[in-house]
PDB file of C-alpha atoms and ligand atoms in Angstrom:
ATOM      1  CA  MET A   5      54.353-187.189  58.516  1.00 47.00           C
ATOM      2  CA  THR A   6      52.374-188.425  61.478  1.00 52.00           C
ATOM      3  CA  ILE A   7      51.430-185.898  64.114  1.00 54.00           C
ATOM      4  CA  THR A   8      50.537-187.470  67.406  1.00 44.00           C
ATOM      5  CA  THR A   9      48.977-185.351  70.118  1.00 42.00           C
ATOM      6  CA  PRO A  10      49.119-185.060  73.050  1.00 39.00           C
ATOM      7  CA  ALA A  11      51.336-188.065  73.644  1.00 38.00           C
ATOM      8  CA  THR A  12      52.712-190.657  71.301  1.00 37.00           C
ATOM      9  CA  THR A  13      50.429-193.653  71.265  1.00 38.00           C
ATOM     10  CA  THR A  14      50.942-196.990  69.631  1.00 39.00           C
ATOM     11  CA  HIS A  15      48.092-198.021  67.446  1.00 40.00           C
ATOM     12  CA  ASN A  16      47.649-201.452  66.072  1.00 42.00           C
ATOM     13  CA  SER A  17      45.576-201.570  62.946  1.00 42.00           C
ATOM     14  CA  PRO A  18      42.126-202.504  64.119  1.00 45.00           C
ATOM     15  CA  GLN A  19      41.042-205.752  62.547  1.00 46.00           C
ATOM     16  CA  ARG A  20      37.445-206.237  61.610  1.00 47.00           C
ATOM     17  CA  ASP A  21      35.835-209.105  63.472  1.00 48.00           C
ATOM     18  CA  SER A  22      34.313-210.981  60.588  1.00 48.00           C
ATOM     19  CA  LEU A  23      31.515-212.280  62.793  1.00 46.00           C
ATOM     20  CA  SER A  24      30.431-208.869  64.058  1.00 55.00           C
ATOM     21  CA  ALA A  25      27.517-207.294  62.235  1.00 81.00           C
ATOM     22  CA  ASN A  26      27.736-203.714  61.026  1.00 93.00           C
ATOM     23  CA  THR A  27      25.784-201.398  63.294  1.00 95.00           C
ATOM     24  CA  ALA A  28      24.263-197.979  62.682  1.00 97.00           C
ATOM     25  CA  GLN A  29      25.287-195.015  64.836  1.00 96.00           C
ATOM     26  CA  ALA A  30      22.951-192.063  65.373  1.00 97.00           C
ATOM     27  CA  LYS A  31      24.040-189.206  63.155  1.00 98.00           C
ATOM     28  CA  THR A  32      23.540-185.449  63.285  1.00 98.00           C
ATOM     29  CA  VAL A  33      24.511-183.562  60.151  1.00 98.00           C
ATOM     30  CA  LEU A  34      24.439-180.014  58.837  1.00 98.00           C
ATOM     31  CA  MET A  35      23.338-179.319  55.269  1.00 98.00           C
ATOM     32  CA  CYS A  36      22.812-176.227  53.098  1.00 98.00           C
ATOM     33  CA  ARG A  37      20.164-175.990  50.382  1.00 98.00           C
ATOM     34  CA  PRO A  38      21.616-175.253  46.927  1.00 98.00           C
ATOM     35  CA  ASP A  39      19.420-172.131  46.483  1.00 97.00           C
ATOM     36  CA  HIS A  40      22.336-170.184  45.002  1.00 97.00           C
ATOM     37  CA  PHE A  41      24.192-173.094  43.441  1.00 97.00           C
ATOM     38  CA  THR A  42      25.881-172.454  40.126  1.00 97.00           C
ATOM     39  CA  VAL A  43      29.350-172.820  38.627  1.00 97.00           C
ATOM     40  CA  SER A  44      30.628-169.277  38.147  1.00 96.00           C
ATOM     41  CA  TYR A  45      34.349-169.800  38.785  1.00 97.00           C
ATOM     42  CA  ARG A  46      36.828-172.641  38.405  1.00 97.00           C
ATOM     43  CA  ILE A  47      38.737-173.840  41.462  1.00 97.00           C
ATOM     44  CA  ASN A  48      38.828-177.552  40.643  1.00 97.00           C
ATOM     45  CA  PRO A  49      39.010-179.535  37.387  1.00 97.00           C
ATOM     46  CA  TRP A  50      35.338-180.553  37.576  1.00 97.00           C
ATOM     47  CA  MET A  51      34.105-176.963  37.223  1.00 97.00           C
ATOM     48  CA  PHE A  52      33.372-175.443  33.808  1.00 97.00           C
ATOM     49  CA  PRO A  53      31.798-171.992  34.273  1.00 97.00           C
ATOM     50  CA  GLU A  54      31.030-171.807  30.558  1.00 97.00           C
ATOM     51  CA  ASN A  55      28.602-174.728  30.893  1.00 96.00           C
ATOM     52  CA  PRO A  56      25.128-173.974  32.255  1.00 94.00           C
ATOM     53  CA  THR A  57      23.876-175.471  35.515  1.00 96.00           C
ATOM     54  CA  ASP A  58      20.279-176.219  36.392  1.00 97.00           C
ATOM     55  CA  GLN A  59      19.502-174.840  39.843  1.00 96.00           C
ATOM     56  CA  SER A  60      16.077-176.474  40.086  1.00 97.00           C
ATOM     57  CA  LEU A  61      17.543-179.883  39.193  1.00 98.00           C
ATOM     58  CA  ALA A  62      20.276-179.344  41.777  1.00 98.00           C
ATOM     59  CA  ALA A  63      17.569-178.532  44.332  1.00 98.00           C
ATOM     60  CA  ARG A  64      15.582-181.675  43.503  1.00 98.00           C
ATOM     61  CA  GLN A  65      18.655-183.894  43.663  1.00 98.00           C
ATOM     62  CA  TRP A  66      19.787-182.325  46.934  1.00 98.00           C
ATOM     63  CA  GLN A  67      16.284-182.933  48.317  1.00 98.00           C
ATOM     64  CA  THR A  68      16.609-186.669  47.632  1.00 98.00           C
ATOM     65  CA  LEU A  69      19.774-186.692  49.730  1.00 98.00           C
ATOM     66  CA  TYR A  70      18.033-184.787  52.522  1.00 98.00           C
ATOM     67  CA  ASP A  71      15.042-187.140  52.366  1.00 98.00           C
ATOM     68  CA  THR A  72      17.324-190.186  52.467  1.00 98.00           C
ATOM     69  CA  TYR A  73      18.979-188.933  55.653  1.00 98.00           C
ATOM     70  CA  ILE A  74      15.589-188.249  57.249  1.00 98.00           C
ATOM     71  CA  ARG A  75      14.395-191.726  56.273  1.00 98.00           C
ATOM     72  CA  LEU A  76      17.510-193.197  57.910  1.00 98.00           C
ATOM     73  CA  GLY A  77      16.645-191.349  61.117  1.00 98.00           C
ATOM     74  CA  PHE A  78      19.429-188.774  60.989  1.00 98.00           C
ATOM     75  CA  ASP A  79      19.015-185.451  62.748  1.00 98.00           C
ATOM     76  CA  VAL A  80      19.470-183.022  59.847  1.00 98.00           C
ATOM     77  CA  GLN A  81      20.215-179.376  60.673  1.00 98.00           C
ATOM     78  CA  LEU A  82      20.160-176.632  58.051  1.00 98.00           C
ATOM     79  CA  ILE A  83      22.203-173.483  57.551  1.00 98.00           C
ATOM     80  CA  ASP A  84      20.755-170.666  55.424  1.00 98.00           C
ATOM     81  CA  PRO A  85      22.449-170.390  52.030  1.00 98.00           C
ATOM     82  CA  LEU A  86      24.002-166.987  51.347  1.00 98.00           C
ATOM     83  CA  LEU A  87      23.708-165.146  48.044  1.00 97.00           C
ATOM     84  CA  GLY A  88      27.020-165.012  46.190  1.00 96.00           C
ATOM     85  CA  LEU A  89      28.371-168.208  47.766  1.00 98.00           C
ATOM     86  CA  PRO A  90      27.439-170.867  45.174  1.00 97.00           C
ATOM     87  CA  ASP A  91      29.655-173.528  46.795  1.00 98.00           C
ATOM     88  CA  MET A  92      28.057-173.151  50.226  1.00 98.00           C
ATOM     89  CA  VAL A  93      25.954-176.242  49.434  1.00 98.00           C
ATOM     90  CA  TYR A  94      29.146-178.241  50.082  1.00 98.00           C
ATOM     91  CA  ALA A  95      28.657-178.098  53.837  1.00 98.00           C
ATOM     92  CA  ALA A  96      31.469-180.571  54.558  1.00 98.00           C
ATOM     93  CA  ASN A  97      33.906-177.741  53.922  1.00 98.00           C
ATOM     94  CA  GLY A  98      32.226-175.547  56.526  1.00 98.00           C
ATOM     95  CA  GLY A  99      34.392-176.725  59.411  1.00 98.00           C
ATOM     96  CA  PHE A 100      35.277-179.759  61.486  1.00 98.00           C
ATOM     97  CA  VAL A 101      33.099-180.605  64.460  1.00 98.00           C
ATOM     98  CA  LEU A 102      34.047-183.074  67.179  1.00 98.00           C
ATOM     99  CA  ASP A 103      33.736-183.289  70.973  1.00 97.00           C
ATOM    100  CA  GLY A 104      31.402-180.286  70.970  1.00 98.00           C
ATOM    101  CA  ILE A 105      34.118-178.134  69.387  1.00 98.00           C
ATOM    102  CA  ALA A 106      33.785-176.491  65.967  1.00 98.00           C
ATOM    103  CA  TYR A 107      37.100-175.747  64.239  1.00 98.00           C
ATOM    104  CA  GLU A 108      36.760-173.043  61.618  1.00 98.00           C
ATOM    105  CA  ALA A 109      37.416-173.602  57.925  1.00 98.00           C
ATOM    106  CA  LYS A 110      39.790-171.176  56.269  1.00 98.00           C
ATOM    107  CA  PHE A 111      39.497-171.535  52.520  1.00 98.00           C
ATOM    108  CA  ARG A 112      42.308-171.348  50.032  1.00 98.00           C
ATOM    109  CA  TYR A 113      40.389-169.530  47.311  1.00 98.00           C
ATOM    110  CA  PRO A 114      38.913-166.055  47.907  1.00 98.00           C
ATOM    111  CA  GLU A 115      35.629-167.098  46.272  1.00 97.00           C
ATOM    112  CA  ARG A 116      34.863-169.369  49.230  1.00 98.00           C
ATOM    113  CA  GLN A 117      36.522-167.495  52.076  1.00 98.00           C
ATOM    114  CA  PRO A 118      33.336-165.885  53.479  1.00 98.00           C
ATOM    115  CA  GLU A 119      31.939-169.386  54.084  1.00 98.00           C
ATOM    116  CA  GLY A 120      34.336-170.060  56.970  1.00 98.00           C
ATOM    117  CA  PRO A 121      33.069-167.346  59.341  1.00 98.00           C
ATOM    118  CA  ALA A 122      29.457-167.930  58.215  1.00 98.00           C
ATOM    119  CA  TYR A 123      29.588-171.611  59.137  1.00 98.00           C
ATOM    120  CA  LEU A 124      31.491-170.926  62.364  1.00 98.00           C
ATOM    121  CA  ALA A 125      28.916-168.353  63.503  1.00 98.00           C
ATOM    122  CA  HIS A 126      26.127-170.823  62.775  1.00 98.00           C
ATOM    123  CA  LEU A 127      27.897-173.610  64.674  1.00 98.00           C
ATOM    124  CA  ALA A 128      28.408-171.236  67.618  1.00 98.00           C
ATOM    125  CA  ARG A 129      24.672-170.497  67.585  1.00 98.00           C
ATOM    126  CA  LEU A 130      24.014-174.239  67.695  1.00 97.00           C
ATOM    127  CA  GLY A 131      26.029-174.308  70.941  1.00 98.00           C
ATOM    128  CA  PHE A 132      29.397-175.571  69.724  1.00 98.00           C
ATOM    129  CA  ASP A 133      32.610-174.208  71.218  1.00 98.00           C
ATOM    130  CA  ALA A 134      33.762-172.182  68.186  1.00 98.00           C
ATOM    131  CA  ARG A 135      37.501-172.064  67.507  1.00 98.00           C
ATOM    132  CA  GLU A 136      38.880-169.729  64.868  1.00 98.00           C
ATOM    133  CA  ALA A 137      41.494-171.182  62.560  1.00 98.00           C
ATOM    134  CA  VAL A 138      44.864-169.601  61.882  1.00 98.00           C
ATOM    135  CA  GLU A 139      45.923-172.102  59.224  1.00 98.00           C
ATOM    136  CA  ASN A 140      44.245-172.737  55.871  1.00 98.00           C
ATOM    137  CA  ASN A 141      41.991-175.782  55.977  1.00 98.00           C
ATOM    138  CA  GLU A 142      38.788-176.853  54.251  1.00 98.00           C
ATOM    139  CA  GLY A 143      37.040-178.613  57.101  1.00 98.00           C
ATOM    140  CA  GLU A 144      35.674-182.092  56.639  1.00 98.00           C
ATOM    141  CA  GLY A 145      36.676-181.933  53.007  1.00 98.00           C
ATOM    142  CA  ASP A 146      40.215-182.676  54.182  1.00 98.00           C
ATOM    143  CA  PHE A 147      39.713-184.010  57.727  1.00 98.00           C
ATOM    144  CA  LEU A 148      38.001-187.339  58.288  1.00 98.00           C
ATOM    145  CA  LEU A 149      37.501-189.042  61.644  1.00 98.00           C
ATOM    146  CA  VAL A 150      38.086-192.812  61.670  1.00 98.00           C
ATOM    147  CA  GLY A 151      37.486-194.156  65.149  1.00 97.00           C
ATOM    148  CA  ASP A 152      39.665-191.971  67.381  1.00 97.00           C
ATOM    149  CA  VAL A 153      42.015-190.830  64.664  1.00 98.00           C
ATOM    150  CA  ILE A 154      41.765-187.829  62.341  1.00 98.00           C
ATOM    151  CA  LEU A 155      42.993-188.459  58.802  1.00 98.00           C
ATOM    152  CA  ALA A 156      44.114-185.120  57.393  1.00 98.00           C
ATOM    153  CA  ALA A 157      45.049-184.228  53.836  1.00 98.00           C
ATOM    154  CA  HIS A 158      47.136-181.529  52.255  1.00 98.00           C
ATOM    155  CA  GLY A 159      48.356-181.007  48.715  1.00 98.00           C
ATOM    156  CA  PHE A 160      45.644-178.893  47.132  1.00 98.00           C
ATOM    157  CA  ARG A 161      43.528-177.022  49.678  1.00 98.00           C
ATOM    158  CA  SER A 162      44.370-177.500  53.363  1.00 98.00           C
ATOM    159  CA  GLU A 163      47.912-176.588  54.450  1.00 97.00           C
ATOM    160  CA  SER A 164      49.859-179.157  56.431  1.00 97.00           C
ATOM    161  CA  ASP A 165      50.218-176.564  59.226  1.00 98.00           C
ATOM    162  CA  SER A 166      46.487-177.024  59.785  1.00 98.00           C
ATOM    163  CA  HIS A 167      47.185-180.659  60.687  1.00 98.00           C
ATOM    164  CA  ARG A 168      49.225-179.501  63.656  1.00 98.00           C
ATOM    165  CA  GLU A 169      46.539-176.957  64.504  1.00 98.00           C
ATOM    166  CA  ILE A 170      43.693-179.491  64.416  1.00 98.00           C
ATOM    167  CA  ALA A 171      45.761-181.898  66.549  1.00 98.00           C
ATOM    168  CA  GLU A 172      46.135-179.149  69.147  1.00 98.00           C
ATOM    169  CA  VAL A 173      42.465-178.162  69.038  1.00 98.00           C
ATOM    170  CA  PHE A 174      41.127-181.690  69.495  1.00 98.00           C
ATOM    171  CA  GLY A 175      44.012-183.439  71.275  1.00 97.00           C
ATOM    172  CA  ARG A 176      43.684-186.371  68.902  1.00 97.00           C
ATOM    173  CA  GLU A 177      46.112-188.328  66.836  1.00 98.00           C
ATOM    174  CA  VAL A 178      46.273-186.819  63.349  1.00 98.00           C
ATOM    175  CA  ILE A 179      47.634-188.716  60.372  1.00 98.00           C
ATOM    176  CA  SER A 180      48.851-186.499  57.543  1.00 98.00           C
ATOM    177  CA  LEU A 181      48.268-187.672  53.985  1.00 98.00           C
ATOM    178  CA  LYS A 182      49.271-186.007  50.741  1.00 98.00           C
ATOM    179  CA  LEU A 183      46.907-185.822  47.781  1.00 98.00           C
ATOM    180  CA  ILE A 184      48.531-185.715  44.341  1.00 98.00           C
ATOM    181  CA  ASN A 185      45.728-185.890  41.747  1.00 98.00           C
ATOM    182  CA  PRO A 186      43.979-182.529  41.132  1.00 98.00           C
ATOM    183  CA  SER A 187      40.698-184.299  40.341  1.00 97.00           C
ATOM    184  CA  PHE A 188      40.706-185.597  43.924  1.00 98.00           C
ATOM    185  CA  TYR A 189      41.589-182.319  45.559  1.00 98.00           C
ATOM    186  CA  HIS A 190      39.844-182.966  48.879  1.00 98.00           C
ATOM    187  CA  LEU A 191      40.383-186.034  51.057  1.00 98.00           C
ATOM    188  CA  ASP A 192      36.668-186.862  50.962  1.00 98.00           C
ATOM    189  CA  THR A 193      36.838-187.297  47.190  1.00 98.00           C
ATOM    190  CA  ALA A 194      39.541-189.976  47.511  1.00 98.00           C
ATOM    191  CA  LEU A 195      38.790-191.715  50.797  1.00 98.00           C
ATOM    192  CA  ALA A 196      35.565-192.816  52.474  1.00 98.00           C
ATOM    193  CA  VAL A 197      34.940-193.709  56.105  1.00 98.00           C
ATOM    194  CA  LEU A 198      32.576-196.681  56.428  1.00 98.00           C
ATOM    195  CA  ASP A 199      32.799-197.195  60.182  1.00 97.00           C
ATOM    196  CA  ASP A 200      35.205-196.736  63.095  1.00 97.00           C
ATOM    197  CA  GLN A 201      37.746-199.076  61.561  1.00 96.00           C
ATOM    198  CA  THR A 202      36.953-199.389  57.876  1.00 98.00           C
ATOM    199  CA  ILE A 203      37.852-197.096  55.027  1.00 98.00           C
ATOM    200  CA  ALA A 204      37.709-197.251  51.250  1.00 98.00           C
ATOM    201  CA  TYR A 205      40.134-195.258  49.115  1.00 98.00           C
ATOM    202  CA  LEU A 206      41.708-194.656  45.740  1.00 98.00           C
ATOM    203  CA  PRO A 207      45.436-195.442  46.123  1.00 98.00           C
ATOM    204  CA  SER A 208      46.564-193.406  43.100  1.00 98.00           C
ATOM    205  CA  ALA A 209      45.200-190.216  44.667  1.00 98.00           C
ATOM    206  CA  PHE A 210      47.930-190.328  47.353  1.00 98.00           C
ATOM    207  CA  ASP A 211      51.703-190.013  47.284  1.00 98.00           C
ATOM    208  CA  ASP A 212      53.837-193.096  47.991  1.00 98.00           C
ATOM    209  CA  ALA A 213      54.411-192.307  51.657  1.00 98.00           C
ATOM    210  CA  SER A 214      50.714-191.737  52.318  1.00 98.00           C
ATOM    211  CA  ARG A 215      49.800-194.923  50.466  1.00 98.00           C
ATOM    212  CA  ALA A 216      52.226-196.867  52.634  1.00 98.00           C
ATOM    213  CA  ILE A 217      50.632-195.425  55.787  1.00 98.00           C
ATOM    214  CA  LEU A 218      47.141-196.325  54.588  1.00 98.00           C
ATOM    215  CA  GLU A 219      48.194-199.871  53.661  1.00 98.00           C
ATOM    216  CA  GLN A 220      49.792-200.383  57.054  1.00 98.00           C
ATOM    217  CA  ARG A 221      47.009-198.842  59.170  1.00 98.00           C
ATOM    218  CA  TYR A 222      44.066-200.223  57.175  1.00 98.00           C
ATOM    219  CA  PRO A 223      45.014-203.611  55.727  1.00 97.00           C
ATOM    220  CA  ASP A 224      41.314-204.470  55.331  1.00 96.00           C
ATOM    221  CA  ALA A 225      40.456-201.312  53.429  1.00 98.00           C
ATOM    222  CA  ILE A 226      38.322-201.441  50.331  1.00 98.00           C
ATOM    223  CA  ILE A 227      40.332-200.376  47.303  1.00 98.00           C
ATOM    224  CA  ALA A 228      38.196-198.320  44.949  1.00 98.00           C
ATOM    225  CA  SER A 229      38.492-198.391  41.170  1.00 98.00           C
ATOM    226  CA  GLU A 230      39.343-195.313  39.121  1.00 98.00           C
ATOM    227  CA  GLU A 231      35.864-195.576  37.537  1.00 97.00           C
ATOM    228  CA  ASP A 232      34.020-195.452  40.849  1.00 98.00           C
ATOM    229  CA  ALA A 233      36.244-192.645  42.133  1.00 98.00           C
ATOM    230  CA  ALA A 234      35.660-190.682  38.907  1.00 97.00           C
ATOM    231  CA  VAL A 235      31.924-190.430  39.695  1.00 97.00           C
ATOM    232  CA  LEU A 236      32.821-189.402  43.257  1.00 98.00           C
ATOM    233  CA  GLY A 237      31.705-192.786  44.540  1.00 98.00           C
ATOM    234  CA  LEU A 238      34.037-192.406  47.513  1.00 98.00           C
ATOM    235  CA  ASN A 239      32.339-189.169  48.437  1.00 98.00           C
ATOM    236  CA  LEU A 240      29.813-191.093  50.530  1.00 98.00           C
ATOM    237  CA  PHE A 241      28.325-190.879  53.990  1.00 98.00           C
ATOM    238  CA  SER A 242      28.002-193.915  56.251  1.00 98.00           C
ATOM    239  CA  ASP A 243      26.447-194.365  59.685  1.00 98.00           C
ATOM    240  CA  GLY A 244      28.311-197.644  60.123  1.00 98.00           C
ATOM    241  CA  LEU A 245      25.584-199.718  58.496  1.00 98.00           C
ATOM    242  CA  ASN A 246      23.780-197.530  55.974  1.00 98.00           C
ATOM    243  CA  VAL A 247      25.917-196.056  53.232  1.00 98.00           C
ATOM    244  CA  VAL A 248      24.496-193.172  51.207  1.00 98.00           C
ATOM    245  CA  MET A 249      26.382-192.948  47.948  1.00 98.00           C
ATOM    246  CA  ALA A 250      26.383-192.040  44.252  1.00 98.00           C
ATOM    247  CA  GLU A 251      24.215-194.389  42.222  1.00 96.00           C
ATOM    248  CA  GLN A 252      26.838-194.282  39.445  1.00 96.00           C
ATOM    249  CA  ALA A 253      29.476-196.103  41.577  1.00 98.00           C
ATOM    250  CA  HIS A 254      28.393-199.633  40.661  1.00 97.00           C
ATOM    251  CA  THR A 255      31.404-201.756  41.631  1.00 97.00           C
ATOM    252  CA  LEU A 256      31.931-199.996  44.939  1.00 98.00           C
ATOM    253  CA  ARG A 257      28.271-200.488  45.756  1.00 98.00           C
ATOM    254  CA  VAL A 258      28.480-204.255  45.195  1.00 98.00           C
ATOM    255  CA  GLU A 259      31.664-204.431  47.249  1.00 97.00           C
ATOM    256  CA  LEU A 260      30.050-202.563  50.140  1.00 98.00           C
ATOM    257  CA  GLN A 261      27.029-204.844  50.057  1.00 97.00           C
ATOM    258  CA  ALA A 262      29.353-207.864  50.168  1.00 97.00           C
ATOM    259  CA  ARG A 263      30.871-206.383  53.345  1.00 97.00           C
ATOM    260  CA  GLY A 264      27.457-206.178  54.955  1.00 97.00           C
ATOM    261  CA  TYR A 265      26.633-202.506  54.411  1.00 98.00           C
ATOM    262  CA  GLU A 266      23.205-201.398  53.259  1.00 98.00           C
ATOM    263  CA  THR A 267      23.598-199.041  50.342  1.00 98.00           C
ATOM    264  CA  HIS A 268      21.245-196.163  49.516  1.00 98.00           C
ATOM    265  CA  THR A 269      21.964-194.460  46.229  1.00 98.00           C
ATOM    266  CA  VAL A 270      21.281-190.931  45.109  1.00 98.00           C
ATOM    267  CA  ASP A 271      21.954-189.093  41.857  1.00 98.00           C
ATOM    268  CA  LEU A 272      23.691-185.762  42.479  1.00 98.00           C
ATOM    269  CA  SER A 273      24.845-185.275  38.870  1.00 97.00           C
ATOM    270  CA  GLU A 274      24.160-181.542  38.979  1.00 97.00           C
ATOM    271  CA  LEU A 275      26.226-180.992  42.127  1.00 97.00           C
ATOM    272  CA  LEU A 276      28.989-183.030  40.519  1.00 97.00           C
ATOM    273  CA  LEU A 277      29.386-180.087  38.110  1.00 97.00           C
ATOM    274  CA  GLY A 278      30.824-178.160  41.042  1.00 98.00           C
ATOM    275  CA  GLY A 279      33.075-181.072  41.962  1.00 97.00           C
ATOM    276  CA  GLY A 280      31.082-182.374  44.912  1.00 97.00           C
ATOM    277  CA  GLY A 281      28.902-185.324  45.874  1.00 98.00           C
ATOM    278  CA  VAL A 282      27.113-186.842  48.863  1.00 98.00           C
ATOM    279  CA  LYS A 283      29.797-186.286  51.494  1.00 98.00           C
ATOM    280  CA  CYS A 284      30.573-182.778  50.273  1.00 98.00           C
ATOM    281  CA  CYS A 285      26.975-181.826  51.026  1.00 98.00           C
ATOM    282  CA  THR A 286      27.197-183.216  54.559  1.00 98.00           C
ATOM    283  CA  LEU A 287      28.964-181.842  57.648  1.00 98.00           C
ATOM    284  CA  GLU A 288      28.819-184.205  60.599  1.00 98.00           C
ATOM    285  CA  LEU A 289      28.086-182.580  63.951  1.00 98.00           C
ATOM    286  CA  ARG A 290      29.579-184.567  66.850  1.00 98.00           C
ATOM    287  CA  THR A 291      28.800-183.447  70.390  1.00 94.00           C
TER     288      THR A 291
HETATM  289  N1  LIG B1167      33.395-176.378  44.145  1.00 54.10           N
HETATM  290  C1  LIG B1167      33.798-176.764  45.441  1.00 54.10           C
HETATM  291  C2  LIG B1167      35.277-176.510  45.638  1.00 54.10           C
HETATM  292  O1  LIG B1167      36.014-176.747  44.711  1.00 54.10           O
HETATM  293  C3  LIG B1167      33.479-178.209  45.703  1.00 54.10           C
HETATM  294  C4  LIG B1167      33.743-178.632  47.102  1.00 54.10           C
HETATM  295  C5  LIG B1167      33.503-180.101  47.327  1.00 54.10           C
HETATM  296  N2  LIG B1167      33.524-180.399  48.697  1.00 54.10           N
HETATM  297  C6  LIG B1167      34.139-181.445  49.240  1.00 54.10           C
HETATM  298  N3  LIG B1167      33.975-181.668  50.519  1.00 54.10           N
HETATM  299  N4  LIG B1167      34.930-182.217  48.548  1.00 54.10           N
HETATM  300  O2  LIG B1167      35.720-176.066  46.660  1.00 54.10           O
END
């Protein structure tokens, strides 16, 4: 299903100009320290509550991500972590922010539901036009902006009704995609945005119809291997030139370098125990 709002527009797949150099865009992101991080419930196949987590290791690893963003010149905002919300470190799920508007996340599982209003209130305090959500959606976990288009996933967490809602809120074209592999339960675990026209993705994470859409819209996309996806290599954050990514995703890293991106690797093994990586810890704030 393709939802096009407000009017139907024809989009040709943007072709990368092979002579143009990749350029960095200024980025503002919101992050949340993993002060209360642990795995105490199981809402995705990565989580094993019976296995211990190491909060101080999580904190050190998270700090390397924060430091990397600062080194790259990003404006990094912080939201206070709340006791009893161990997944709040995965800030990407805290909403979707574009054009100065913050669209609220409405989580599927009760364990995370208080995060939606907490993030929305914080975004309102930062000056964003806060819009409450009616439909279930998990923010930038399932909504990714590529150029002018919002790629939106359903299948595990966000409901497809939220795709219509986000199209109405932002007045943008929204492309609906269906995720089918429970290990890649959020769009940002299966698809990465490198710049305004380039994505990387794991084809097997999507149903046939969604795969056909991706092939048609992004013929130059980077196709990730199962191995790189299995270490959440696609769960990366790019400013258009610099790509911050899991150090374990070796093949993807080489491929990105061959395409002219500068890769910066981090080890977030502890946060992987909750089923999240670089992108999960990062909510982009777009004014
Ligand atoms: N434990 C969290 C959950 O299952 C991980 C969220 C990862 N976030 C993401 N943007 N993929 O909800």
